PDB file of C-alpha atoms and ligand atoms in Angstrom:
ATOM      1  CA  MET A 234      -7.591 -23.068   9.351  1.00 49.00           C
ATOM      2  CA  SER A 235     -10.473 -22.054   7.106  1.00 50.00           C
ATOM      3  CA  ILE A 236     -10.168 -18.434   6.034  1.00 61.00           C
ATOM      4  CA  ASN A 237     -13.579 -17.376   4.805  1.00 60.00           C
ATOM      5  CA  LYS A 238     -14.282 -13.657   4.939  1.00 62.00           C
ATOM      6  CA  SER A 239     -16.880 -14.121   7.671  1.00 62.00           C
ATOM      7  CA  ASP A 240     -14.605 -16.396   9.772  1.00 72.00           C
ATOM      8  CA  VAL A 241     -11.948 -13.773  10.326  1.00 81.00           C
ATOM      9  CA  LYS A 242     -12.801 -11.120  12.880  1.00 93.00           C
ATOM     10  CA  ARG A 243      -9.408  -9.446  12.597  1.00 97.00           C
ATOM     11  CA  VAL A 244      -6.769 -10.017   9.932  1.00 98.00           C
ATOM     12  CA  THR A 245      -3.397 -10.533  11.608  1.00 98.00           C
ATOM     13  CA  THR A 246      -0.001 -11.344  10.131  1.00 98.00           C
ATOM     14  CA  ASN A 247      -0.723 -15.011  11.036  1.00 98.00           C
ATOM     15  CA  VAL A 248      -3.995 -14.904   9.089  1.00 98.00           C
ATOM     16  CA  VAL A 249      -2.191 -13.442   6.072  1.00 98.00           C
ATOM     17  CA  GLN A 250       0.356 -16.263   6.213  1.00 98.00           C
ATOM     18  CA  ALA A 251      -2.405 -18.852   6.613  1.00 98.00           C
ATOM     19  CA  LEU A 252      -4.067 -17.465   3.466  1.00 98.00           C
ATOM     20  CA  LYS A 253      -0.936 -18.337   1.495  1.00 98.00           C
ATOM     21  CA  ALA A 254      -0.705 -21.761   3.143  1.00 97.00           C
ATOM     22  CA  ASN A 255      -4.355 -22.391   2.167  1.00 97.00           C
ATOM     23  CA  GLY A 256      -3.806 -21.178  -1.394  1.00 97.00           C
ATOM     24  CA  GLU A 257      -6.244 -18.272  -0.944  1.00 98.00           C
ATOM     25  CA  LYS A 258      -5.190 -15.021  -2.607  1.00 98.00           C
ATOM     26  CA  ILE A 259      -4.667 -11.916  -0.488  1.00 98.00           C
ATOM     27  CA  ALA A 260      -6.420  -8.660  -1.461  1.00 98.00           C
ATOM     28  CA  MET A 261      -4.649  -5.451  -0.465  1.00 98.00           C
ATOM     29  CA  LEU A 262      -5.387  -1.800  -1.298  1.00 99.00           C
ATOM     30  CA  THR A 263      -3.938   1.483  -0.203  1.00 99.00           C
ATOM     31  CA  ALA A 264      -5.871   3.847   2.070  1.00 98.00           C
ATOM     32  CA  TYR A 265      -4.981   7.198   3.533  1.00 98.00           C
ATOM     33  CA  ASP A 266      -8.099   8.592   5.210  1.00 98.00           C
ATOM     34  CA  PHE A 267     -10.911   7.613   7.582  1.00 98.00           C
ATOM     35  CA  SER A 268     -13.895   7.714   5.210  1.00 98.00           C
ATOM     36  CA  MET A 269     -12.384   5.605   2.423  1.00 98.00           C
ATOM     37  CA  ALA A 270     -10.742   3.168   4.859  1.00 98.00           C
ATOM     38  CA  LYS A 271     -14.170   2.558   6.399  1.00 98.00           C
ATOM     39  CA  ILE A 272     -15.626   1.589   2.995  1.00 98.00           C
ATOM     40  CA  LEU A 273     -12.689  -0.649   2.031  1.00 98.00           C
ATOM     41  CA  ASP A 274     -12.709  -2.391   5.411  1.00 98.00           C
ATOM     42  CA  ALA A 275     -16.481  -2.957   5.296  1.00 98.00           C
ATOM     43  CA  ALA A 276     -16.048  -4.511   1.827  1.00 98.00           C
ATOM     44  CA  GLY A 277     -13.740  -7.125   3.345  1.00 98.00           C
ATOM     45  CA  ILE A 278     -10.272  -6.097   2.174  1.00 98.00           C
ATOM     46  CA  ASP A 279      -7.542  -8.192   3.854  1.00 98.00           C
ATOM     47  CA  ILE A 280      -4.778  -5.581   4.123  1.00 98.00           C
ATOM     48  CA  LEU A 281      -4.875  -1.794   3.978  1.00 99.00           C
ATOM     49  CA  LEU A 282      -1.555  -0.215   3.125  1.00 99.00           C
ATOM     50  CA  VAL A 283      -1.040   3.360   4.217  1.00 99.00           C
ATOM     51  CA  GLY A 284       1.400   3.814   1.373  1.00 98.00           C
ATOM     52  CA  ASP A 285       3.819   6.650   0.931  1.00 98.00           C
ATOM     53  CA  SER A 286       1.993   6.972  -2.404  1.00 98.00           C
ATOM     54  CA  ALA A 287      -0.048   9.396  -0.267  1.00 98.00           C
ATOM     55  CA  SER A 288       2.697  11.789  -1.328  1.00 98.00           C
ATOM     56  CA  ASN A 289       1.396  11.466  -4.921  1.00 97.00           C
ATOM     57  CA  VAL A 290      -2.335  10.876  -4.646  1.00 98.00           C
ATOM     58  CA  MET A 291      -3.140  12.883  -1.519  1.00 98.00           C
ATOM     59  CA  ALA A 292      -0.551  15.677  -1.615  1.00 98.00           C
ATOM     60  CA  GLY A 293       0.074  15.968  -5.361  1.00 97.00           C
ATOM     61  CA  HIS A 294       3.856  15.519  -5.269  1.00 98.00           C
ATOM     62  CA  GLU A 295       5.593  13.997  -8.273  1.00 96.00           C
ATOM     63  CA  THR A 296       7.408  11.372  -6.167  1.00 97.00           C
ATOM     64  CA  THR A 297       7.035   9.630  -2.818  1.00 98.00           C
ATOM     65  CA  LEU A 298      10.157  11.296  -1.422  1.00 98.00           C
ATOM     66  CA  PRO A 299       8.704  14.472   0.171  1.00 98.00           C
ATOM     67  CA  ILE A 300       6.216  12.834   2.562  1.00 98.00           C
ATOM     68  CA  THR A 301       7.306  13.043   6.202  1.00 98.00           C
ATOM     69  CA  LEU A 302       7.038  10.636   9.120  1.00 98.00           C
ATOM     70  CA  GLU A 303       4.549  12.995  10.816  1.00 98.00           C
ATOM     71  CA  GLN A 304       2.360  13.051   7.693  1.00 98.00           C
ATOM     72  CA  MET A 305       2.462   9.232   7.444  1.00 98.00           C
ATOM     73  CA  ILE A 306       1.409   9.005  11.100  1.00 98.00           C
ATOM     74  CA  TYR A 307      -1.483  11.408  10.431  1.00 98.00           C
ATOM     75  CA  HIS A 308      -2.722   9.297   7.492  1.00 98.00           C
ATOM     76  CA  ALA A 309      -2.160   6.015   9.363  1.00 99.00           C
ATOM     77  CA  SER A 310      -4.038   7.095  12.489  1.00 98.00           C
ATOM     78  CA  SER A 311      -7.003   8.194  10.337  1.00 98.00           C
ATOM     79  CA  VAL A 312      -7.091   4.757   8.686  1.00 99.00           C
ATOM     80  CA  VAL A 313      -6.678   2.853  11.961  1.00 98.00           C
ATOM     81  CA  ARG A 314      -9.662   4.693  13.499  1.00 98.00           C
ATOM     82  CA  ALA A 315     -11.851   3.416  10.629  1.00 98.00           C
ATOM     83  CA  VAL A 316     -10.759  -0.201  10.525  1.00 98.00           C
ATOM     84  CA  LYS A 317     -12.435  -3.090  12.328  1.00 98.00           C
ATOM     85  CA  ARG A 318     -11.059  -6.058  10.405  1.00 98.00           C
ATOM     86  CA  ALA A 319      -8.176  -5.375   8.007  1.00 98.00           C
ATOM     87  CA  LEU A 320      -4.482  -5.541   8.821  1.00 98.00           C
ATOM     88  CA  VAL A 321      -3.072  -1.999   8.602  1.00 99.00           C
ATOM     89  CA  VAL A 322       0.470  -1.729   7.243  1.00 99.00           C
ATOM     90  CA  VAL A 323       2.271   1.622   7.045  1.00 99.00           C
ATOM     91  CA  ASP A 324       5.174   2.646   4.811  1.00 98.00           C
ATOM     92  CA  LEU A 325       8.241   4.019   6.534  1.00 98.00           C
ATOM     93  CA  PRO A 326       8.833   7.171   4.463  1.00 98.00           C
ATOM     94  CA  PHE A 327      12.021   8.067   2.615  1.00 98.00           C
ATOM     95  CA  GLY A 328      14.748   9.224   4.999  1.00 96.00           C
ATOM     96  CA  SER A 329      13.275   7.583   8.082  1.00 97.00           C
ATOM     97  CA  TYR A 330      15.190   4.280   7.941  1.00 96.00           C
ATOM     98  CA  GLN A 331      17.755   4.031   5.139  1.00 91.00           C
ATOM     99  CA  GLY A 332      21.329   3.573   6.318  1.00 87.00           C
ATOM    100  CA  ASN A 333      20.575   3.883  10.023  1.00 94.00           C
ATOM    101  CA  SER A 334      18.948   1.014  11.880  1.00 97.00           C
ATOM    102  CA  GLU A 335      18.577   3.037  15.097  1.00 97.00           C
ATOM    103  CA  GLU A 336      16.617   5.696  13.193  1.00 97.00           C
ATOM    104  CA  ALA A 337      14.601   2.903  11.525  1.00 98.00           C
ATOM    105  CA  LEU A 338      13.613   1.448  14.894  1.00 98.00           C
ATOM    106  CA  LYS A 339      12.653   4.890  16.252  1.00 98.00           C
ATOM    107  CA  SER A 340      10.543   5.606  13.138  1.00 98.00           C
ATOM    108  CA  ALA A 341       8.773   2.237  13.318  1.00 98.00           C
ATOM    109  CA  ILE A 342       8.040   2.677  17.022  1.00 98.00           C
ATOM    110  CA  ARG A 343       6.618   6.165  16.418  1.00 98.00           C
ATOM    111  CA  ILE A 344       4.311   4.805  13.708  1.00 98.00           C
ATOM    112  CA  MET A 345       3.079   1.929  15.888  1.00 98.00           C
ATOM    113  CA  LYS A 346       2.682   4.045  19.044  1.00 98.00           C
ATOM    114  CA  GLU A 347       1.171   7.172  17.512  1.00 98.00           C
ATOM    115  CA  SER A 348      -1.069   5.615  14.836  1.00 98.00           C
ATOM    116  CA  GLY A 349      -2.033   2.246  16.279  1.00 98.00           C
ATOM    117  CA  ALA A 350      -1.083   0.474  13.022  1.00 98.00           C
ATOM    118  CA  HIS A 351      -0.217  -3.220  12.950  1.00 98.00           C
ATOM    119  CA  ALA A 352       2.948  -3.421  10.819  1.00 98.00           C
ATOM    120  CA  VAL A 353       5.406  -1.366   8.778  1.00 98.00           C
ATOM    121  CA  LYS A 354       6.763  -1.705   5.233  1.00 98.00           C
ATOM    122  CA  LEU A 355      10.281  -0.858   4.089  1.00 98.00           C
ATOM    123  CA  GLU A 356      11.712  -0.713   0.570  1.00 98.00           C
ATOM    124  CA  GLY A 357      14.933  -2.520  -0.286  1.00 98.00           C
ATOM    125  CA  GLY A 358      16.851  -5.769   0.130  1.00 98.00           C
ATOM    126  CA  GLU A 359      20.279  -6.558   1.541  1.00 97.00           C
ATOM    127  CA  GLU A 360      21.024  -2.881   2.207  1.00 96.00           C
ATOM    128  CA  ILE A 361      18.177  -2.537   4.733  1.00 97.00           C
ATOM    129  CA  LEU A 362      18.519  -5.909   6.490  1.00 97.00           C
ATOM    130  CA  GLU A 363      20.021  -4.386   9.630  1.00 97.00           C
ATOM    131  CA  SER A 364      17.044  -2.021   9.918  1.00 97.00           C
ATOM    132  CA  VAL A 365      14.577  -4.874   9.364  1.00 98.00           C
ATOM    133  CA  ALA A 366      16.264  -6.974  12.051  1.00 97.00           C
ATOM    134  CA  ARG A 367      16.323  -4.095  14.537  1.00 98.00           C
ATOM    135  CA  ILE A 368      12.651  -3.236  14.005  1.00 98.00           C
ATOM    136  CA  LEU A 369      11.750  -6.898  14.513  1.00 98.00           C
ATOM    137  CA  THR A 370      13.540  -6.912  17.886  1.00 97.00           C
ATOM    138  CA  ALA A 371      10.847  -4.479  19.076  1.00 98.00           C
ATOM    139  CA  GLY A 372       8.114  -6.915  18.048  1.00 98.00           C
ATOM    140  CA  VAL A 373       6.998  -4.823  15.088  1.00 98.00           C
ATOM    141  CA  PRO A 374       6.007  -6.940  12.047  1.00 98.00           C
ATOM    142  CA  VAL A 375       7.790  -5.927   8.849  1.00 98.00           C
ATOM    143  CA  MET A 376       6.657  -6.233   5.223  1.00 98.00           C
ATOM    144  CA  GLY A 377       9.400  -6.018   2.575  1.00 98.00           C
ATOM    145  CA  HIS A 378       9.175  -4.315  -0.843  1.00 98.00           C
ATOM    146  CA  LEU A 379      11.358  -5.221  -3.840  1.00 98.00           C
ATOM    147  CA  GLY A 380      11.404  -4.556  -7.586  1.00 98.00           C
ATOM    148  CA  LEU A 381      10.352  -1.036  -8.479  1.00 98.00           C
ATOM    149  CA  THR A 382      10.917   0.778  -5.214  1.00 97.00           C
ATOM    150  CA  PRO A 383       9.666   4.339  -5.784  1.00 96.00           C
ATOM    151  CA  GLN A 384      11.809   5.832  -2.999  1.00 97.00           C
ATOM    152  CA  SER A 385      14.837   5.020  -5.227  1.00 96.00           C
ATOM    153  CA  ILE A 386      13.365   6.591  -8.369  1.00 95.00           C
ATOM    154  CA  TYR A 387      16.314   8.930  -8.840  1.00 95.00           C
ATOM    155  CA  LYS A 388      18.673   5.924  -8.806  1.00 93.00           C
ATOM    156  CA  PHE A 389      16.543   4.021 -11.382  1.00 92.00           C
ATOM    157  CA  GLY A 390      15.746   7.111 -13.475  1.00 93.00           C
ATOM    158  CA  THR A 391      12.420   5.680 -14.733  1.00 92.00           C
ATOM    159  CA  TYR A 392       9.308   3.842 -13.528  1.00 94.00           C
ATOM    160  CA  THR A 393       9.754   1.021 -16.088  1.00 94.00           C
ATOM    161  CA  VAL A 394       9.691  -2.716 -15.303  1.00 97.00           C
ATOM    162  CA  ARG A 395      12.571  -3.826 -13.034  1.00 97.00           C
ATOM    163  CA  ALA A 396      14.669  -6.990 -12.968  1.00 97.00           C
ATOM    164  CA  LYS A 397      14.331  -7.886 -16.643  1.00 97.00           C
ATOM    165  CA  LYS A 398      18.048  -8.637 -16.829  1.00 97.00           C
ATOM    166  CA  LYS A 399      19.559 -11.791 -15.309  1.00 98.00           C
ATOM    167  CA  ALA A 400      21.789 -10.079 -12.721  1.00 98.00           C
ATOM    168  CA  GLU A 401      19.010  -7.886 -11.316  1.00 97.00           C
ATOM    169  CA  ALA A 402      16.583 -10.827 -11.290  1.00 98.00           C
ATOM    170  CA  LYS A 403      19.127 -12.909  -9.350  1.00 98.00           C
ATOM    171  CA  LYS A 404      19.681 -10.093  -6.834  1.00 98.00           C
ATOM    172  CA  LEU A 405      15.916  -9.778  -6.379  1.00 98.00           C
ATOM    173  CA  LEU A 406      15.546 -13.510  -5.698  1.00 98.00           C
ATOM    174  CA  ASP A 407      18.463 -13.383  -3.246  1.00 98.00           C
ATOM    175  CA  ASP A 408      17.081 -10.267  -1.525  1.00 98.00           C
ATOM    176  CA  ALA A 409      13.666 -11.912  -1.198  1.00 98.00           C
ATOM    177  CA  SER A 410      15.209 -14.862   0.637  1.00 98.00           C
ATOM    178  CA  LEU A 411      17.272 -12.544   2.849  1.00 98.00           C
ATOM    179  CA  LEU A 412      14.131 -10.621   3.831  1.00 98.00           C
ATOM    180  CA  GLU A 413      12.282 -13.849   4.594  1.00 98.00           C
ATOM    181  CA  ASP A 414      15.211 -15.168   6.648  1.00 98.00           C
ATOM    182  CA  ALA A 415      15.416 -11.835   8.519  1.00 98.00           C
ATOM    183  CA  GLY A 416      11.791 -12.350   9.619  1.00 98.00           C
ATOM    184  CA  CYS A 417       9.588 -10.296   7.279  1.00 98.00           C
ATOM    185  CA  PHE A 418       6.012 -11.618   7.425  1.00 98.00           C
ATOM    186  CA  ALA A 419       5.243 -10.742   3.784  1.00 98.00           C
ATOM    187  CA  LEU A 420       6.786  -9.137   0.729  1.00 99.00           C
ATOM    188  CA  VAL A 421       5.541  -6.731  -1.949  1.00 99.00           C
ATOM    189  CA  VAL A 422       7.044  -7.051  -5.437  1.00 98.00           C
ATOM    190  CA  GLU A 423       6.367  -4.144  -7.764  1.00 98.00           C
ATOM    191  CA  LYS A 424       6.549  -4.041 -11.565  1.00 98.00           C
ATOM    192  CA  ILE A 425       8.704  -7.071 -12.292  1.00 98.00           C
ATOM    193  CA  PRO A 426       8.229  -9.804 -14.937  1.00 98.00           C
ATOM    194  CA  ALA A 427       5.428 -12.227 -14.023  1.00 98.00           C
ATOM    195  CA  GLU A 428       7.724 -15.231 -14.436  1.00 98.00           C
ATOM    196  CA  LEU A 429      10.205 -13.851 -11.907  1.00 98.00           C
ATOM    197  CA  ALA A 430       7.437 -12.884  -9.466  1.00 98.00           C
ATOM    198  CA  THR A 431       6.046 -16.424  -9.649  1.00 98.00           C
ATOM    199  CA  LYS A 432       9.503 -17.808  -8.893  1.00 98.00           C
ATOM    200  CA  VAL A 433       9.758 -15.535  -5.832  1.00 98.00           C
ATOM    201  CA  ALA A 434       6.337 -16.659  -4.585  1.00 98.00           C
ATOM    202  CA  GLU A 435       7.237 -20.318  -5.084  1.00 98.00           C
ATOM    203  CA  LYS A 436      10.596 -19.914  -3.368  1.00 98.00           C
ATOM    204  CA  LEU A 437       9.322 -18.108  -0.256  1.00 98.00           C
ATOM    205  CA  SER A 438       6.997 -19.475   2.358  1.00 98.00           C
ATOM    206  CA  ILE A 439       5.851 -15.959   3.346  1.00 98.00           C
ATOM    207  CA  PRO A 440       3.141 -14.310   1.179  1.00 98.00           C
ATOM    208  CA  VAL A 441       4.336 -12.387  -1.872  1.00 99.00           C
ATOM    209  CA  ILE A 442       1.946  -9.624  -2.917  1.00 98.00           C
ATOM    210  CA  GLY A 443       2.322  -8.167  -6.380  1.00 98.00           C
ATOM    211  CA  ILE A 444       1.586  -4.908  -8.168  1.00 98.00           C
ATOM    212  CA  GLY A 445       2.315  -5.204 -11.866  1.00 98.00           C
ATOM    213  CA  ALA A 446       3.838  -8.627 -11.153  1.00 98.00           C
ATOM    214  CA  GLY A 447       1.325 -11.006 -12.730  1.00 98.00           C
ATOM    215  CA  SER A 448      -0.982 -13.637 -11.318  1.00 98.00           C
ATOM    216  CA  GLY A 449       1.506 -16.186  -9.975  1.00 98.00           C
ATOM    217  CA  VAL A 450       1.969 -14.385  -6.657  1.00 98.00           C
ATOM    218  CA  ASP A 451      -0.010 -14.829  -3.424  1.00 98.00           C
ATOM    219  CA  GLY A 452      -1.968 -11.596  -3.570  1.00 98.00           C
ATOM    220  CA  GLN A 453      -2.458  -8.267  -5.317  1.00 98.00           C
ATOM    221  CA  VAL A 454      -2.194  -4.644  -4.261  1.00 99.00           C
ATOM    222  CA  LEU A 455      -3.343  -1.535  -6.117  1.00 98.00           C
ATOM    223  CA  VAL A 456      -3.427   2.135  -5.240  1.00 98.00           C
ATOM    224  CA  MET A 457      -7.052   2.826  -4.292  1.00 98.00           C
ATOM    225  CA  GLN A 458      -7.359   6.063  -6.315  1.00 98.00           C
ATOM    226  CA  ASP A 459      -6.150   4.237  -9.438  1.00 98.00           C
ATOM    227  CA  MET A 460      -8.439   1.183  -9.183  1.00 98.00           C
ATOM    228  CA  LEU A 461     -11.469   3.359  -8.413  1.00 98.00           C
ATOM    229  CA  GLY A 462     -10.728   5.709 -11.305  1.00 98.00           C
ATOM    230  CA  ILE A 463     -10.317   8.774  -9.104  1.00 97.00           C
ATOM    231  CA  THR A 464      -7.011   9.346 -10.887  1.00 95.00           C
ATOM    232  CA  ASN A 465      -7.621   9.225 -14.644  1.00 90.00           C
ATOM    233  CA  GLU A 466      -4.255  10.090 -16.153  1.00 91.00           C
ATOM    234  CA  PHE A 467      -2.224   7.126 -14.855  1.00 91.00           C
ATOM    235  CA  ASN A 468      -2.742   4.160 -17.179  1.00 94.00           C
ATOM    236  CA  PRO A 469      -0.101   1.459 -16.740  1.00 96.00           C
ATOM    237  CA  ARG A 470      -0.781  -1.930 -18.329  1.00 96.00           C
ATOM    238  CA  PHE A 471      -1.165  -3.640 -14.931  1.00 98.00           C
ATOM    239  CA  LEU A 472      -3.969  -1.366 -13.732  1.00 98.00           C
ATOM    240  CA  ARG A 473      -7.564  -2.589 -13.835  1.00 98.00           C
ATOM    241  CA  ARG A 474     -10.111   0.148 -13.096  1.00 98.00           C
ATOM    242  CA  TYR A 475     -13.154  -1.042 -11.163  1.00 98.00           C
ATOM    243  CA  ALA A 476     -14.998   2.281 -11.269  1.00 98.00           C
ATOM    244  CA  ASP A 477     -14.890   5.689 -12.875  1.00 98.00           C
ATOM    245  CA  LEU A 478     -15.214   7.850  -9.780  1.00 98.00           C
ATOM    246  CA  PHE A 479     -13.637  10.836 -11.513  1.00 98.00           C
ATOM    247  CA  GLY A 480     -16.537  10.758 -13.984  1.00 98.00           C
ATOM    248  CA  GLU A 481     -19.196   9.968 -11.388  1.00 98.00           C
ATOM    249  CA  ILE A 482     -18.055  12.645  -8.955  1.00 98.00           C
ATOM    250  CA  ASN A 483     -17.679  15.155 -11.767  1.00 98.00           C
ATOM    251  CA  THR A 484     -21.282  14.518 -12.869  1.00 98.00           C
ATOM    252  CA  ALA A 485     -22.579  14.682  -9.291  1.00 98.00           C
ATOM    253  CA  VAL A 486     -20.804  17.992  -8.672  1.00 98.00           C
ATOM    254  CA  GLN A 487     -22.072  19.441 -11.964  1.00 98.00           C
ATOM    255  CA  ASN A 488     -25.618  18.440 -10.982  1.00 98.00           C
ATOM    256  CA  TYR A 489     -25.153  20.090  -7.567  1.00 98.00           C
ATOM    257  CA  ILE A 490     -23.823  23.295  -9.139  1.00 98.00           C
ATOM    258  CA  ALA A 491     -26.765  23.389 -11.560  1.00 98.00           C
ATOM    259  CA  ASP A 492     -29.281  22.821  -8.719  1.00 98.00           C
ATOM    260  CA  VAL A 493     -27.736  25.598  -6.620  1.00 98.00           C
ATOM    261  CA  LYS A 494     -27.636  28.008  -9.539  1.00 98.00           C
ATOM    262  CA  ASP A 495     -31.247  27.348 -10.613  1.00 98.00           C
ATOM    263  CA  LYS A 496     -32.407  27.457  -6.960  1.00 98.00           C
ATOM    264  CA  SER A 497     -33.885  23.913  -7.036  1.00 98.00           C
ATOM    265  CA  PHE A 498     -31.615  23.003  -4.090  1.00 98.00           C
ATOM    266  CA  PRO A 499     -32.546  23.150  -1.285  1.00 98.00           C
ATOM    267  CA  SER A 500     -36.239  22.320  -1.727  1.00 98.00           C
ATOM    268  CA  SER A 501     -38.874  23.065   0.932  1.00 98.00           C
ATOM    269  CA  GLU A 502     -38.322  19.502   2.310  1.00 98.00           C
ATOM    270  CA  GLU A 503     -34.602  20.135   2.654  1.00 98.00           C
ATOM    271  CA  GLN A 504     -34.851  23.063   5.020  1.00 97.00           C
ATOM    272  CA  TYR A 505     -35.933  23.764   8.637  1.00 98.00           C
TER     273      TYR A 505
HETATM  274  O1  LIG B 254       3.054   3.384  -1.473  1.00 86.82           O
HETATM  275  C1  LIG B 254       2.392   2.518  -2.070  1.00 86.82           C
HETATM  276  O2  LIG B 254       1.239   2.733  -2.474  1.00 86.82           O
HETATM  277  C2  LIG B 254       3.001   1.206  -2.293  1.00 86.82           C
HETATM  278  C3  LIG B 254       2.251   0.238  -3.151  1.00 86.82           C
HETATM  279  C4  LIG B 254       2.278   0.640  -4.557  1.00 86.82           C
HETATM  280  C5  LIG B 254       2.723  -1.141  -2.959  1.00 86.82           C
HETATM  281  O3  LIG B 254       4.060   0.956  -1.820  1.00 86.82           O
END
């Protein structure tokens, strides 16, 4: 299967897996609203993640914990309405799946039914396997997420690199295999050593998508506001900024304010 951008009308979980099989890297970004999702989709992004990072970048919370299932559905349905090609994956928010597989299934079904998204993502390994298995029984594709899992920030205590020690690295490798065996179609690994991430990608046959996990994985994901420079205070080593939208928007708004104040906007051509 050749996977050129123009060949794929709709990115499905099968297409994502074929990209790995073909050795083509997968490009994933977060999106939370209609207008931005439209731009990212038109640019040819493979996967749009409606991340619970919406809690940070859209709502201004310090962590991802406060965002609710209803708010995730609102963001997801806005993204789905914009997208023609990308696969749309939605985070199950904190408290909507942990420790209760029945609740997990209900949450996943609500997301799929009410937003029209194509898959869900859950954080965790062995401890969430029952939830993963139950969601899969309903035919809902599941993406895993290991390494730095922000919903557990109060357990970790910091946002530093995970799995640097042997025992945690071994658990991560084991969890990755468990998630693959349970039926996850792909896995995100966040902020772990590049060598370990490469090992995970080599061990699994499903795609492994990294954020702060080096280049040896099958794809990359970044938070859209960070890579476009809308946020300008978050500067981790792994982040590459592709634009300075904070600066560009700031200049545009200052120009607008000046034009309004000096009465040069609107001109005679810009009125009825
Ligand atoms: O919520 C999110 O944006 C994520 C990515 C960082 C992978 O989970």
